[in-house]
Tab-separated table of C-alpha atoms in Angstrom:
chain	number	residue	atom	x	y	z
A	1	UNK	CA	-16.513	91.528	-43.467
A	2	UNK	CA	-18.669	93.313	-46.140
A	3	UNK	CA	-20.895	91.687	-48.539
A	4	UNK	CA	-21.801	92.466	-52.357
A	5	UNK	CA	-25.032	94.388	-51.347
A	6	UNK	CA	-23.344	96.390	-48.475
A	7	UNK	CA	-20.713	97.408	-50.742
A	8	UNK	CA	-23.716	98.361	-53.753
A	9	UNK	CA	-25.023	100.326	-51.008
A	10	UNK	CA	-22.365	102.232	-49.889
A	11	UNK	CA	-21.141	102.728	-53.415
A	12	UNK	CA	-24.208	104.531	-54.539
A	13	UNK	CA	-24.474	106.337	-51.773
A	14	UNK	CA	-20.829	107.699	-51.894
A	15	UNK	CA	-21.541	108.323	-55.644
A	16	UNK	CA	-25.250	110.352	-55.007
A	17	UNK	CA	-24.670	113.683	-54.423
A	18	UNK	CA	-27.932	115.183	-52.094
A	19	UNK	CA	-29.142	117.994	-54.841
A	20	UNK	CA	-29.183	115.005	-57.388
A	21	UNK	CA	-32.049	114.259	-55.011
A	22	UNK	CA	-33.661	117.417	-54.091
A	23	UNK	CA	-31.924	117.460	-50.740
A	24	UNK	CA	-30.231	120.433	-49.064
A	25	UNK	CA	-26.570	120.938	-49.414
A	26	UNK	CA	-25.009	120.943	-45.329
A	27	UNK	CA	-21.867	122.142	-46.076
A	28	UNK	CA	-18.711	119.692	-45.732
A	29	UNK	CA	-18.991	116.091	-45.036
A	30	UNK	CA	-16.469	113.033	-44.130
A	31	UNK	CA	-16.928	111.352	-47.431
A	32	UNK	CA	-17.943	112.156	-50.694
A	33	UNK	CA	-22.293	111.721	-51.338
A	34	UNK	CA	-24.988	111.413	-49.727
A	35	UNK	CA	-25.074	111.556	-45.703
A	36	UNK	CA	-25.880	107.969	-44.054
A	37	UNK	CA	-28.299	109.957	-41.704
A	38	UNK	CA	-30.318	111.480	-45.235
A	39	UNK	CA	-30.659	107.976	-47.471
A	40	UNK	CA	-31.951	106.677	-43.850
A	41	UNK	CA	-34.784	108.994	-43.734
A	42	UNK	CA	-35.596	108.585	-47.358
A	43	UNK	CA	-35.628	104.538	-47.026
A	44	UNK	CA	-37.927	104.811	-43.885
A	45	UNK	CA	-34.767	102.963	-41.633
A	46	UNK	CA	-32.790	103.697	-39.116
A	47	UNK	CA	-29.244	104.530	-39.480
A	48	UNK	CA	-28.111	102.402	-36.956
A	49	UNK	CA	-30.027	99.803	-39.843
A	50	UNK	CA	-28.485	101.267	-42.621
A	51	UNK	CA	-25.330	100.981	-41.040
A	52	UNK	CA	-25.330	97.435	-40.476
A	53	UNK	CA	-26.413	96.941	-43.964
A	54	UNK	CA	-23.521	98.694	-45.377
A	55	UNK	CA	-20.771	96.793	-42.757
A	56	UNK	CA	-22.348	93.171	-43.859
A	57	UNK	CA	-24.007	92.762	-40.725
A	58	UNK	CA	-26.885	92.579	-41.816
A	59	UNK	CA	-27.337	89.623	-45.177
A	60	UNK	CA	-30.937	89.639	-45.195
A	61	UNK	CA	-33.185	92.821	-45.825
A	62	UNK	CA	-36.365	92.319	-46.090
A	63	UNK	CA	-38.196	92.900	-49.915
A	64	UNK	CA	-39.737	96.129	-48.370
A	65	UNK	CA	-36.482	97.056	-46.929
A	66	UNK	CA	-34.574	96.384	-50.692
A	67	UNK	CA	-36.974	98.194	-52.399
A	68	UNK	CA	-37.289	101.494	-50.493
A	69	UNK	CA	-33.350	101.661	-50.818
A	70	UNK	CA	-33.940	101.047	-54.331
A	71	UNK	CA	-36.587	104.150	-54.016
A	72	UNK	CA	-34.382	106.191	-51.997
A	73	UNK	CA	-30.968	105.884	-54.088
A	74	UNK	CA	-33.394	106.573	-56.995
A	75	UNK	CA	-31.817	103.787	-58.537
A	76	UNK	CA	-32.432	102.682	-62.751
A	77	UNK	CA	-34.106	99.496	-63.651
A	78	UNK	CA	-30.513	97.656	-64.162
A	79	UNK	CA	-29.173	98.793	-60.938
A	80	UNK	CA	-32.598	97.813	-59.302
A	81	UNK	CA	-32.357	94.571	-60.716
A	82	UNK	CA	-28.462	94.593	-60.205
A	83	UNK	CA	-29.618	95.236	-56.080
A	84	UNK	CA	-31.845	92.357	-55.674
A	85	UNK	CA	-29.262	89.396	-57.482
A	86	UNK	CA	-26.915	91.420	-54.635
A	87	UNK	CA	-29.465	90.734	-51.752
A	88	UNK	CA	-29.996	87.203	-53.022
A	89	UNK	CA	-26.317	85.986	-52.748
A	90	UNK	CA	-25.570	88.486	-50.207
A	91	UNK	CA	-28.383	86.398	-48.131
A	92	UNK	CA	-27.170	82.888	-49.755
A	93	UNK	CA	-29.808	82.053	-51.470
A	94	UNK	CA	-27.313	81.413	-54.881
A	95	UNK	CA	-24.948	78.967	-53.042
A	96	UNK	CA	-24.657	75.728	-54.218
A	97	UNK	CA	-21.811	73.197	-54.644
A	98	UNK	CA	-19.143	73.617	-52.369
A	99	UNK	CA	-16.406	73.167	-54.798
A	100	UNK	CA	-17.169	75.458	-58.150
A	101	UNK	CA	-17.152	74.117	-61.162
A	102	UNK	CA	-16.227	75.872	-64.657
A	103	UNK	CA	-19.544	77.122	-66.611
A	104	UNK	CA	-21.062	75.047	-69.675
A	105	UNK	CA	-19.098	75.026	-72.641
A	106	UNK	CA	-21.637	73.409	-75.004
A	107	UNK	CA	-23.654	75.781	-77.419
A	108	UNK	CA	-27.142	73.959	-78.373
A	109	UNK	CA	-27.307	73.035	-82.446
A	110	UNK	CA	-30.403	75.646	-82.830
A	111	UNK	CA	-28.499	78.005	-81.628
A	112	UNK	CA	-25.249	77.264	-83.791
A	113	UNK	CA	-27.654	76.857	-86.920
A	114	UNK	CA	-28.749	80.525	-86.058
A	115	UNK	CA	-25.392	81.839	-85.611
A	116	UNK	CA	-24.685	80.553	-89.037
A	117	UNK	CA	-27.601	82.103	-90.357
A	118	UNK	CA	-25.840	85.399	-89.837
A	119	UNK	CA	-22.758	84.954	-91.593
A	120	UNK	CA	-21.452	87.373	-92.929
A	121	UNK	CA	-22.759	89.447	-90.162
A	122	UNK	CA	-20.333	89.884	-86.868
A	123	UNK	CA	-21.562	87.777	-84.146
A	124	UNK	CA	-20.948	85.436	-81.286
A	125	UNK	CA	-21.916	83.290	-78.321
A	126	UNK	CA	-20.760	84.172	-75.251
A	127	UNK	CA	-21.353	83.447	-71.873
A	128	UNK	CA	-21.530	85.992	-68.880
A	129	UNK	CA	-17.533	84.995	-67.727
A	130	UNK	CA	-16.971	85.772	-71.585
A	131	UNK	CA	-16.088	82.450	-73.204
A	132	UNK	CA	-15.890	83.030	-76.519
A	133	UNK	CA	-17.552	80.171	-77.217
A	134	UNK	CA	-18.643	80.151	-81.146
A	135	UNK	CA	-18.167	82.716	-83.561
A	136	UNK	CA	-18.683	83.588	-87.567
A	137	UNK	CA	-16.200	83.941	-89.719
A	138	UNK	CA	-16.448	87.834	-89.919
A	139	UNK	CA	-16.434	87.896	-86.197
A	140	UNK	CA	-12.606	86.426	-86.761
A	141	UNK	CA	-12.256	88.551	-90.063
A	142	UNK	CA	-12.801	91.822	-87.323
A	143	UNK	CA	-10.897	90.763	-84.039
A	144	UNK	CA	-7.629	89.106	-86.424
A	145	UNK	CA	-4.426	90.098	-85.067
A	146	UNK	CA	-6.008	91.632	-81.897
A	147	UNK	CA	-4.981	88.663	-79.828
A	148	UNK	CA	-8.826	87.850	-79.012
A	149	UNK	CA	-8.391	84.904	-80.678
A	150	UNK	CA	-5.057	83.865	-80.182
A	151	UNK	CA	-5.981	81.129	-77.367
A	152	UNK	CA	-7.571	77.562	-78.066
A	153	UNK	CA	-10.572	78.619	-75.598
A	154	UNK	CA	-10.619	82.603	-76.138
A	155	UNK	CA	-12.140	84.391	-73.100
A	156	UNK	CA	-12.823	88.147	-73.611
A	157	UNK	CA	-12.734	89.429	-69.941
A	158	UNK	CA	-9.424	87.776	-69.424
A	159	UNK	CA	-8.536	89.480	-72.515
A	160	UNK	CA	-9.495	92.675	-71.974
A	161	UNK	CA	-8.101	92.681	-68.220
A	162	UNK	CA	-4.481	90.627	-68.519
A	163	UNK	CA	-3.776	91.652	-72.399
A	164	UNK	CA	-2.010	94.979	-73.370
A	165	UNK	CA	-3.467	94.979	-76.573
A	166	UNK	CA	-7.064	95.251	-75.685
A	167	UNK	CA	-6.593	98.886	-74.565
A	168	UNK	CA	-5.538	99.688	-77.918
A	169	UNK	CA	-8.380	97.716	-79.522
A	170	UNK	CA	-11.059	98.879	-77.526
A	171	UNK	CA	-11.283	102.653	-78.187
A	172	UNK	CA	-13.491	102.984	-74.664
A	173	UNK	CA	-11.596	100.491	-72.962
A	174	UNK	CA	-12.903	101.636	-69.668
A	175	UNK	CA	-16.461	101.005	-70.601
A	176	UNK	CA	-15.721	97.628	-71.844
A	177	UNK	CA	-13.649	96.922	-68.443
A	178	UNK	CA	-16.772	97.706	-66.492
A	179	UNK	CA	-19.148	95.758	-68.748
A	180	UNK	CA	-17.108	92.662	-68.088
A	181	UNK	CA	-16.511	93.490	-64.804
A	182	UNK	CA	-20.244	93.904	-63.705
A	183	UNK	CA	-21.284	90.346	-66.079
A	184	UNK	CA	-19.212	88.455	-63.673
A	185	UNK	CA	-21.535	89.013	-61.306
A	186	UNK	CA	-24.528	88.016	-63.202
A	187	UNK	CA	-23.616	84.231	-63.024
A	188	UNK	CA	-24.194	82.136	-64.327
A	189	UNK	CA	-23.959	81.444	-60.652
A	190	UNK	CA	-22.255	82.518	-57.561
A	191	UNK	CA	-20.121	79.516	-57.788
A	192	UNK	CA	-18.863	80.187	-61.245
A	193	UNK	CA	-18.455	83.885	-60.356
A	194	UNK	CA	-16.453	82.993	-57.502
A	195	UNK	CA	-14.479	80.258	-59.324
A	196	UNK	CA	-13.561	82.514	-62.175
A	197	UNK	CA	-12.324	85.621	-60.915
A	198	UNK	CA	-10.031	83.577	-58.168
A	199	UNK	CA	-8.688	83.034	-61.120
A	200	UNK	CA	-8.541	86.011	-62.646
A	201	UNK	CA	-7.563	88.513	-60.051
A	202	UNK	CA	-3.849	87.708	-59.357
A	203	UNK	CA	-3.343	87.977	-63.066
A	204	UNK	CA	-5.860	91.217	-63.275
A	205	UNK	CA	-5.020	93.149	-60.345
A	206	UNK	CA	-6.798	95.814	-58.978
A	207	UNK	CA	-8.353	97.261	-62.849
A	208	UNK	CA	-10.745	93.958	-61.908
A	209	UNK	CA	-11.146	94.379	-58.195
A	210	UNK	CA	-11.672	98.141	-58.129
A	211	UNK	CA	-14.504	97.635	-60.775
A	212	UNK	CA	-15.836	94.392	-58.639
A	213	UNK	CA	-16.596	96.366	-55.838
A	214	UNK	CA	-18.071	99.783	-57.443
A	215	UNK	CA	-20.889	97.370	-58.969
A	216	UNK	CA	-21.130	100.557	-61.779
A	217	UNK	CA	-24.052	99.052	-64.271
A	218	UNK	CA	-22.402	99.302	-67.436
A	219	UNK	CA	-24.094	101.872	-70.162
A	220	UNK	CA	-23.534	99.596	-72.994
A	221	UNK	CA	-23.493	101.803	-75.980
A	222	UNK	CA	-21.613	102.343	-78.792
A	223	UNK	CA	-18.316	99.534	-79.634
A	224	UNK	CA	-15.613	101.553	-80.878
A	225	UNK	CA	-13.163	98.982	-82.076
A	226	UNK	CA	-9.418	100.601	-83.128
A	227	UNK	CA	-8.549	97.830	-86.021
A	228	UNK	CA	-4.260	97.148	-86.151
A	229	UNK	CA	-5.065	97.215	-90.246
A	230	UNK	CA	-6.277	100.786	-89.273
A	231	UNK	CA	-9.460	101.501	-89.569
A	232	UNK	CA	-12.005	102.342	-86.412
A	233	UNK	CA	-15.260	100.325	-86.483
A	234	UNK	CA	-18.104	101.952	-84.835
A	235	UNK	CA	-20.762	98.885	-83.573
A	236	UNK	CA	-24.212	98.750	-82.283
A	237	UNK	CA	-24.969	96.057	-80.396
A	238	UNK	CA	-28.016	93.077	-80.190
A	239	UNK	CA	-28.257	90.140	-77.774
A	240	UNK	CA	-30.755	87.561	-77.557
A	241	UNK	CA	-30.420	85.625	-73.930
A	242	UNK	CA	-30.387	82.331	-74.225
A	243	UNK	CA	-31.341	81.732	-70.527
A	244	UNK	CA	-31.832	78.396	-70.329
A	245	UNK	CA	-27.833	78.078	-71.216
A	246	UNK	CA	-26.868	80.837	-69.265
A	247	UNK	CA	-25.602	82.260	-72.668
A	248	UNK	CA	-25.595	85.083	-74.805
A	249	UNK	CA	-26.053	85.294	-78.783
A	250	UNK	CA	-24.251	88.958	-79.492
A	251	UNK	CA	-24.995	90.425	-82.979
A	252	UNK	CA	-22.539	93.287	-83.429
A	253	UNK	CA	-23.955	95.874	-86.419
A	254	UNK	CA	-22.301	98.638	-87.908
A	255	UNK	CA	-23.157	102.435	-86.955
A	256	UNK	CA	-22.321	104.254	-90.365
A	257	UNK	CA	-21.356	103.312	-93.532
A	258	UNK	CA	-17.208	103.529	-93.372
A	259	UNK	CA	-17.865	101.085	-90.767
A	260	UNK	CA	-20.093	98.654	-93.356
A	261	UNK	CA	-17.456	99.222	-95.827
A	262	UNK	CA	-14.205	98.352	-93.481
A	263	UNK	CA	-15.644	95.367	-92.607
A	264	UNK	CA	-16.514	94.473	-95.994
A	265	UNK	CA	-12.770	94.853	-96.978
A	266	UNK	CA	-11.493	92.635	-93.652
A	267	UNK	CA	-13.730	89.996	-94.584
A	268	UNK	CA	-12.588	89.347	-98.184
A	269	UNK	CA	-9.386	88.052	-97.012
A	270	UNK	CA	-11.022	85.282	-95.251
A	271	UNK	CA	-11.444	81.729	-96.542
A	272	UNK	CA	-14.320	79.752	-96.711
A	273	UNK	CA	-16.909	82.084	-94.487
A	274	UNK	CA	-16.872	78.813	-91.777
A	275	UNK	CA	-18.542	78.983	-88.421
A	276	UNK	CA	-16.030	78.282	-85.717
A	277	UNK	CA	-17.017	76.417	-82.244
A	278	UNK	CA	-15.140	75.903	-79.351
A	279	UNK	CA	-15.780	72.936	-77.169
C-alpha cells in the first residue's frame, strides 16, 4: 500500500521530463518522466531506496533524505513545503484521535468584527475543507443563484465537486478543482482530512480522487467567476491565515473596472448589507 509522500514522489517524477533538468534524453522509456535510476543519482540514494519510497515501504525518510528529493525534483517552495506535511503524516506524526471529528465551526468575534469591516467588499471565512463559514453581504450579492449558498452549512469543495452548476460558475473550473483538492490535505489535520473526503468521495468520484493523488500545488491566480445574471467577474485574491483557528479570511478584489462596476450593480439589490455567520 502506497502512502501520500510515495505517491508525491512518483507523481513528480512521472510529470519531470529529464531536459527540464539538464539531463540527457535516452530515447524511449516505460513511463512518462524522469527515469527512477536518474532522480536516484541526483538525490544521492539508491534506487533500490527510491523505490521503496515510492511503493510506501519506506514512511520515514530522513530530513536529509526529504530535502535532496526536494533538490533533485527541483521542486517550488509550495511543493517543498507540500513534501514535508507529506513525510510528516506519511511517517504518523499527524495522527491523533482514533475516531475523526468534524473541524471547528466557530469564527472568533475579532475576526467577525474584521470581516464586517469590509463590507461592501467580497469576502469570507473559510476553512481548509471549505466551510463557508461567515460571509458579507456582497459575498452573497456575487455567488446568488449559483447554488453556493443554497445549503444551511455551505461547503465550497463539496460544491464545486458534487454540483453541476459550479462548472458553469467557475470559468477555470479545473483550477478551482485542484485548489480544493490539494487544501484537503493541508488539515486542519489528518483526521479531519480523512473524515471529510470519506465523505466526499462516493458522492465526488474520481474528479476528487484523481486530483488527491496527483498532489498538483494549485497556481492560485486569477477567479474568473461566469455570473447566471451574465456578467464575468475577474477576482484577485487576499488571505490572511488565521492559524490559530485553522481558518482562512479570503478577500476577493476585482481585476478591472467592468468587474468593479458588475459587482456594484449585484449588490444594490441586496437588503440591509448584513454579515451572515454560520454556526
Amino acid at each position: 500500500m502506497g502512502t501520500p509522500l510515495g505517491d508525491f514522489v512518483r507523481a513528480r517524477r512521472d510529470s519531470t521530463q529529464p531536459e527540464d533538468l539538464g539531463l540527457p534524453d535516452r530515447g524511449r522509456r516505460r513511463s512518462p518522466g524522469l527515469r527512477r535510476s536518474d532522480l536516484a543519482a541526483r538525490a544521492g540514494i539508491s534506487v533500490e531506496y527510491l523505490t521503496r519510497i515510492e511503493q510506501g515501504r519506506d514512511r520515514n525518510p530522513s530530513v536529509a533524505v526529504v530535502n535532496a528529493l526536494a533538490d533533485a525534483l527541483s521542486l517550488s517552495p509550495a511543493e517543498r513545503d507540500h513534501l514535508r506535511y507529506l513525510t510528516k503524516i506519511s511517517g504518523g506524526e499527524c495522527l491523533g484521535r482514533t475516531r475523526p471529528a468534524p473541524p471547528a465551526r466557530q469564527v472568533r468575534p475579532s475576526v467577525l468584527r474584521t470581516l464586517e469591516l469590509m463590507e461592501p467588499g467580497i469576502a469570507m471565512v473559510t476553512n481548509r475543507i471549505g466551510d463557508v463559514l461567515a460571509r458579507t453581504s456582497t459575498f452573497e450579492s456575487v455567488t446568488r443563484g449559483t447554488g453556493l449558498l443554497d445549503s444551511d452549512t455551505p461547503n465550497l469543495t463539496r460544491y464545486v465537486f458534487t454540483d453541476p452548476r459550479a462548472r458553469s460558475f467557475f470559468a477555470d473550473w479545473d483550477d478551482v478543482a485542484d485548489e480544493q483538492a490539494f487544501d484537503l490535505w493541508l488539515g486542519p489535520s489528518i483526521d479531519t482530512h480523512e473524515w471529510f473526503t470519506a465523505d466526499l468521495a462516493p458522492v465526488a468520484g474520481p474528479e476528487l480522487t484523481r486530483r488527491l493523488n496527483r498532489h498538483v500545488v494549485p497556481r492560485r491566480g486569477e477567479l474568473r467567476l461566469n455570473h447566471p445574471s451574465g456578467p464575468v467577474l475577474r477576482l484577485l485574491r487576499e488571505t490572511l491565515e488565521l492559524t490559530s483557528d485553522a481558518q482562512q479570511l479570503i478577500v476577493f478584489l476585482p481585476a478591472d473596472e467592468p468587474t468593479a462596476q458588475a459587482v456594484a450593480r449585484l449588490r444594490r439589490p441586496s437588503h440591509g448589507g448584513r454579515l451572515r455567520v454560520i454556526s
